[in-house]
CSV table of C-alpha atoms in Angstrom, one decimal:
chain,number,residue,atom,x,y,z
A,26,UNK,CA,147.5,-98.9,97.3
A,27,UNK,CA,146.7,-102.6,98.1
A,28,UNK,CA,143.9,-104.1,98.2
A,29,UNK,CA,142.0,-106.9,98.5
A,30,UNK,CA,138.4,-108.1,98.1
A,31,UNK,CA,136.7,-111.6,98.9
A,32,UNK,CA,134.2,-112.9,97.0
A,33,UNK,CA,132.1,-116.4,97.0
A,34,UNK,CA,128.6,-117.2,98.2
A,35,UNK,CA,126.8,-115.9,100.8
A,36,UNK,CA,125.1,-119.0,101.8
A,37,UNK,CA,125.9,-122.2,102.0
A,38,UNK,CA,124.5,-125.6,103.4
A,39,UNK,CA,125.1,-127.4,106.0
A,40,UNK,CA,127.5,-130.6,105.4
A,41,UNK,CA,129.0,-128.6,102.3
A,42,UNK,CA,131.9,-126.7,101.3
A,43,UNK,CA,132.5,-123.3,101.8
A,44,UNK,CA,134.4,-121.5,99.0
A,45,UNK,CA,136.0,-117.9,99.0
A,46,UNK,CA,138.3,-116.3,96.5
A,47,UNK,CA,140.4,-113.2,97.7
A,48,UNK,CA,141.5,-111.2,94.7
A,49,UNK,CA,144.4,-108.8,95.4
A,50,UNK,CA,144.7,-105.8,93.6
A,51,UNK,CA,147.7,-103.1,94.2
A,52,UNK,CA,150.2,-105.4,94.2
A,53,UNK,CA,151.8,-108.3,93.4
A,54,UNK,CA,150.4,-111.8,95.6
A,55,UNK,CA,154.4,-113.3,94.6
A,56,UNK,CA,156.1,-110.5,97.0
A,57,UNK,CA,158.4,-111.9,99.3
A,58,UNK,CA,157.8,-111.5,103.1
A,59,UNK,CA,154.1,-111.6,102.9
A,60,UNK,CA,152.0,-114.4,103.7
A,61,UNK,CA,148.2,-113.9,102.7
A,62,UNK,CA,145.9,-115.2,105.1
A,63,UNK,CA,142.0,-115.9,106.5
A,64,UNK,CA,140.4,-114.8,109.4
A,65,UNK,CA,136.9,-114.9,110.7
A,66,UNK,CA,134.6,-113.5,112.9
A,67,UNK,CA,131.3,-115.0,114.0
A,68,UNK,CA,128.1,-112.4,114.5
A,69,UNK,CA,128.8,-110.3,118.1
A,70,UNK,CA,131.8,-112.5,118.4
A,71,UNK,CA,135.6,-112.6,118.2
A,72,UNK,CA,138.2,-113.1,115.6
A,73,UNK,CA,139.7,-116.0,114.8
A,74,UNK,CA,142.5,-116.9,112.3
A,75,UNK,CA,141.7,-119.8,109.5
A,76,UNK,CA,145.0,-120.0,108.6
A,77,UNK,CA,147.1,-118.1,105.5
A,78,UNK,CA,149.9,-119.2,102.5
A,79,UNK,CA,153.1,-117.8,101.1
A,80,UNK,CA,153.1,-117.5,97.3
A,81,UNK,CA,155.3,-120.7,96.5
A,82,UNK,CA,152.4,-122.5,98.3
A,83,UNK,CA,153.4,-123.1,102.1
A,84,UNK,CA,150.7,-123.2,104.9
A,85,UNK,CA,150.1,-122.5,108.3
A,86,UNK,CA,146.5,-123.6,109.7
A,87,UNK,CA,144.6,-122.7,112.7
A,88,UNK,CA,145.0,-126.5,114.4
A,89,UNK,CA,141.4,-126.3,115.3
A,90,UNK,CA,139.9,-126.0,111.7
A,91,UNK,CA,143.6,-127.7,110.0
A,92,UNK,CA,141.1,-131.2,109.3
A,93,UNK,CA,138.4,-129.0,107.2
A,94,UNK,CA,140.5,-126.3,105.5
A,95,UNK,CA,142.6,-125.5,102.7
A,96,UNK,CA,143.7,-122.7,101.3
A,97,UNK,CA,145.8,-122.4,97.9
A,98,UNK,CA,147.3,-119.4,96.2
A,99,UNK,CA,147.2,-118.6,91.7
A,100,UNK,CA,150.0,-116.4,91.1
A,101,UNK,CA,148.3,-116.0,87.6
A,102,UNK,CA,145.3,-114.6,88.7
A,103,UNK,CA,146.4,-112.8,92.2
A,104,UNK,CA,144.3,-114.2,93.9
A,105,UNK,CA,144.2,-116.9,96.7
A,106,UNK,CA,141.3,-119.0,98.4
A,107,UNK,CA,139.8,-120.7,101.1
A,108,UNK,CA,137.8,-124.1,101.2
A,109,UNK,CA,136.2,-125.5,104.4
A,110,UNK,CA,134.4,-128.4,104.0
A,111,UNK,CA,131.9,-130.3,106.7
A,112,UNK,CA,130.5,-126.8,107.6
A,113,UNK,CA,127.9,-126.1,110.3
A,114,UNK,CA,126.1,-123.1,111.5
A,115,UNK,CA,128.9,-122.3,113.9
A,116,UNK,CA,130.8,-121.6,110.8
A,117,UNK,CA,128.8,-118.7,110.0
A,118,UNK,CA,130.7,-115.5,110.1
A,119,UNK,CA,132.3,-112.3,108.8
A,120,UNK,CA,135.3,-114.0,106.8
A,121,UNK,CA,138.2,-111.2,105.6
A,122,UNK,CA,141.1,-111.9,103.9
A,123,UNK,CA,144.4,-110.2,104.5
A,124,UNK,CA,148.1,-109.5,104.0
A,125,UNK,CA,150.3,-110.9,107.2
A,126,UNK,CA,153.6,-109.7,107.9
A,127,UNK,CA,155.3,-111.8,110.3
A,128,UNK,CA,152.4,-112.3,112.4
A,129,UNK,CA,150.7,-109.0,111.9
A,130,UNK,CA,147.7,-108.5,108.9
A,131,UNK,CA,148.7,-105.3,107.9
A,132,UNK,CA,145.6,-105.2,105.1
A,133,UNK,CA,142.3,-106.2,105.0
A,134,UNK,CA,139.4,-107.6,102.8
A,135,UNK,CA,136.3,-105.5,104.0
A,136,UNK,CA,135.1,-108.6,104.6
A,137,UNK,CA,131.9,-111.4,103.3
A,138,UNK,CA,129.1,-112.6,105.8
A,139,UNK,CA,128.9,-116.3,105.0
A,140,UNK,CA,125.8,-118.2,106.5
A,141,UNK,CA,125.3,-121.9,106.6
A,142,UNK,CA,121.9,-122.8,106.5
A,143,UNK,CA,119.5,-125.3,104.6
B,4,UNK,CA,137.9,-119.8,124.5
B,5,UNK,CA,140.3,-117.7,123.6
B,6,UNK,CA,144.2,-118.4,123.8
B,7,UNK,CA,145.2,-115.0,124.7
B,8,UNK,CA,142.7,-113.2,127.4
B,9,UNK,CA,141.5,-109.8,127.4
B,10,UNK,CA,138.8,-107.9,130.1
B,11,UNK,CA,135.6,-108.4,127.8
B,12,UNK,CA,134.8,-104.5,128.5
B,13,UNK,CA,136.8,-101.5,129.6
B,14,UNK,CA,135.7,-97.5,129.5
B,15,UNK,CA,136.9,-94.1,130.5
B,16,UNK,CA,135.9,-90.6,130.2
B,17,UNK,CA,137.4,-88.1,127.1
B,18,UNK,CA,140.9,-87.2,127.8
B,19,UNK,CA,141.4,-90.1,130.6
B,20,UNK,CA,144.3,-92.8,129.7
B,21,UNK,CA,143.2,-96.3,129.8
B,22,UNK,CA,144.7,-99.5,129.1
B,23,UNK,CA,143.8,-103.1,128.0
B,24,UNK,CA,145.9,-106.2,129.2
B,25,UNK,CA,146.3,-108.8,127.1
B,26,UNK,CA,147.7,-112.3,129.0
B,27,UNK,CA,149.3,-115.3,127.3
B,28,UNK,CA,151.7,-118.2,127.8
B,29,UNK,CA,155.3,-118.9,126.4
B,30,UNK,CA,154.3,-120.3,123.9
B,31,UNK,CA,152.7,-117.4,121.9
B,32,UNK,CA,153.8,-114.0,123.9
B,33,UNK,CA,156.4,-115.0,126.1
B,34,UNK,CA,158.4,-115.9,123.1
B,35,UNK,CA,156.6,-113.4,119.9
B,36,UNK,CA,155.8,-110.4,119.6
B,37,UNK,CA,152.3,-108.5,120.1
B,38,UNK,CA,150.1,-107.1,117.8
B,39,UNK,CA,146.8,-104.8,118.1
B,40,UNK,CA,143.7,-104.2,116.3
B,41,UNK,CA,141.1,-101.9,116.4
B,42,UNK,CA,137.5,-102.7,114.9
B,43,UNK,CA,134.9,-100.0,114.9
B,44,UNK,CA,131.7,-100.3,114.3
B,45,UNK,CA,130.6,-102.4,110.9
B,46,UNK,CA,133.8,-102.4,110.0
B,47,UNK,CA,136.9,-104.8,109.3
B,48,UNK,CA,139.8,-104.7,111.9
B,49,UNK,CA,142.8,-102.5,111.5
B,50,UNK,CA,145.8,-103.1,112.5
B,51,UNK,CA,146.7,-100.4,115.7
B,52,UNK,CA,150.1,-101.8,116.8
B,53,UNK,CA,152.8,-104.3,115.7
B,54,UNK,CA,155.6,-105.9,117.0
B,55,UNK,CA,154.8,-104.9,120.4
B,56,UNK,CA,155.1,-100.8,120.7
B,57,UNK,CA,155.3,-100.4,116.6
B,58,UNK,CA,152.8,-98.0,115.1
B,59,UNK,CA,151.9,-98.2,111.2
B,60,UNK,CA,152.0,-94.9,109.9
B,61,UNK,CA,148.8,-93.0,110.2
B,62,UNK,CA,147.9,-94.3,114.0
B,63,UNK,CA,148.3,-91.4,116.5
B,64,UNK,CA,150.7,-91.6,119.1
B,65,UNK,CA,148.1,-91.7,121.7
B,66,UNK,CA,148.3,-95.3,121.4
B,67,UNK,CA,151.2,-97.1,122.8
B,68,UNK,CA,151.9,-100.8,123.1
B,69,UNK,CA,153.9,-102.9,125.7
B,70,UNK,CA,155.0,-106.2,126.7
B,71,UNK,CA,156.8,-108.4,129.7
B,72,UNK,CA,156.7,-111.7,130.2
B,73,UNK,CA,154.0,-113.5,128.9
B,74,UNK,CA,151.5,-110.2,129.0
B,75,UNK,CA,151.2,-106.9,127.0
B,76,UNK,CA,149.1,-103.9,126.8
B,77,UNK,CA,147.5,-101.2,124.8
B,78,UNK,CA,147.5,-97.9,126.5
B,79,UNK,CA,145.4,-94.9,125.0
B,80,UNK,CA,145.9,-91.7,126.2
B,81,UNK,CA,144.1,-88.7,125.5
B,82,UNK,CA,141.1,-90.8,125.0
B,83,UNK,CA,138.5,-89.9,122.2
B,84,UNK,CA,134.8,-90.3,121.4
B,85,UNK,CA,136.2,-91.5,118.0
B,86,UNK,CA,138.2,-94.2,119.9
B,87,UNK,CA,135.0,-96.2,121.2
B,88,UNK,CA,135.5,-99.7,119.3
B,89,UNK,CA,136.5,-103.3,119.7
B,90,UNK,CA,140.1,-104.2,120.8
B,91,UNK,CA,142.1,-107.3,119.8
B,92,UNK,CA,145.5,-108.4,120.6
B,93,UNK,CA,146.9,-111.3,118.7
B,94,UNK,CA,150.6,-112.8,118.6
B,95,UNK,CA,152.3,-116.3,116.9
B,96,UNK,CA,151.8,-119.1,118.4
B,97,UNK,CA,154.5,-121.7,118.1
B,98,UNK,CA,152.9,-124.9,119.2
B,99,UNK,CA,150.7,-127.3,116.7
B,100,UNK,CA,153.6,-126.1,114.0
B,101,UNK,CA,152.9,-122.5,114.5
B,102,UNK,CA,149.7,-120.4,113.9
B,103,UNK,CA,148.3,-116.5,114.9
B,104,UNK,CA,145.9,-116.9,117.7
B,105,UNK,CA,143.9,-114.1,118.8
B,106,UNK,CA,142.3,-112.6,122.5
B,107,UNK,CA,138.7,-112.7,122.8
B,108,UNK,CA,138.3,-108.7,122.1
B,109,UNK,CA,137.9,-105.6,124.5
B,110,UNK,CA,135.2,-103.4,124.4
B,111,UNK,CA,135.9,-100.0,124.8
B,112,UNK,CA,133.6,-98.0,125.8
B,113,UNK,CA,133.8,-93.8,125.9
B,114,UNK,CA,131.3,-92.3,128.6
């Protein structure tokens, strides 16, 4: 069964970069027809999508966050992560990671609270 | 602001059927298809309904999906105490070079 857990710090500083890995376990991160992908949600808010990557290294971003975010994918390891850089308190939230098919995330991290705070 | 717009809160009574609109543009659902989620409490979301009316294995058919135009909705009949979460409905979006955008959430509430 797939799954996939984030992992990074829980607290990071204002004007710095926020780093996450996703580590997929259950199956392989090189499938075809899978792109693997970051959401967020802010406390008592919404979700919004970061952006996600296709194993041989193509990206889609979120246009809204596309100036402060990169994610990248190791095949090797399974895993894939996210960096957003410049961050600010309204970049604290719940952020998951998870398998998209088509447009659909079919699996989910169970997700890390990140806060941004000095 | 979200790109796709839900009601913020919706409720019913057990056994009542209720549904949640979800409105977009042509850009995103007047030209993809629809997908649902469903986030209880303290927990991540999972996904309820895919390509429009598709349900993974393991959802109940109580939950049904739909779409015209440049709108969709979730129905739920048979409505449960157990069914008392957050809603989402999310599609692709194809301007910008293409991205998922997602509706602002639905409360739904079981009285």
């Amino acid at each position: 069964q797939l799954q996939l857990q984030e992992s990074g710090p829980g607290l990071v500083k204002p004007s710095e970069t926020l780093s996450l890995t996703c580590t997929v376990s259950g199956g392989s991160i090189s499938s075809s027809s899978y792109y693997w992908g970051w959401i967020r949600q802010p406390p008592g808010k919404g979700l919004e999508w970061i952006g996600s990557i296709y194993y041989s290294g193509s990206t889609y971003y979120n246009p809204s966050l596309k100036s402060r975010v990169t994610i990248s994918v190791d095949t090797s390891k399974n895993q894939f992560s996210l960096k957003l850089s410049s961050v600010t308190a309204a970049d604290t939230a719940v952020y998951y990671c998870a398998r998209r098919y088509l447009a659909a995330a079919v699996n989910w991290g169970q997700g890390t609270l990140v806060t941004v705070s000095s | 602001q979200s790109v796709l717009t839900q009601p913020p809160s919706a409720s019913g009574t057990p056994g009542q059927r209720v549904t949640i609109s979800c409105s977009g543009s042509s850009s995103n659902i007047g030209s993809n298809t629809v997908n649902w989620y469903q986030q209880l409490p303290g927990t991540a979301p999972k996904l309820l309904i895919y390509s429009n009316n598709q349900r993974p294995s393991g959802v109940p058919d109580r939950f049904s999906g739909s779409k015209s135009g440049t709108s969709a909705s979730l129905a739920i009949s048979g409505l449960q105490s157990e069914d008392e979460a957050d809603y989402y409905c999310a599609a692709w979006d194809d301007s910008l070079n293409g991205h998922v955008v997602f509706g602002g959430g639905t409360k739904l509430t079981v009285l």
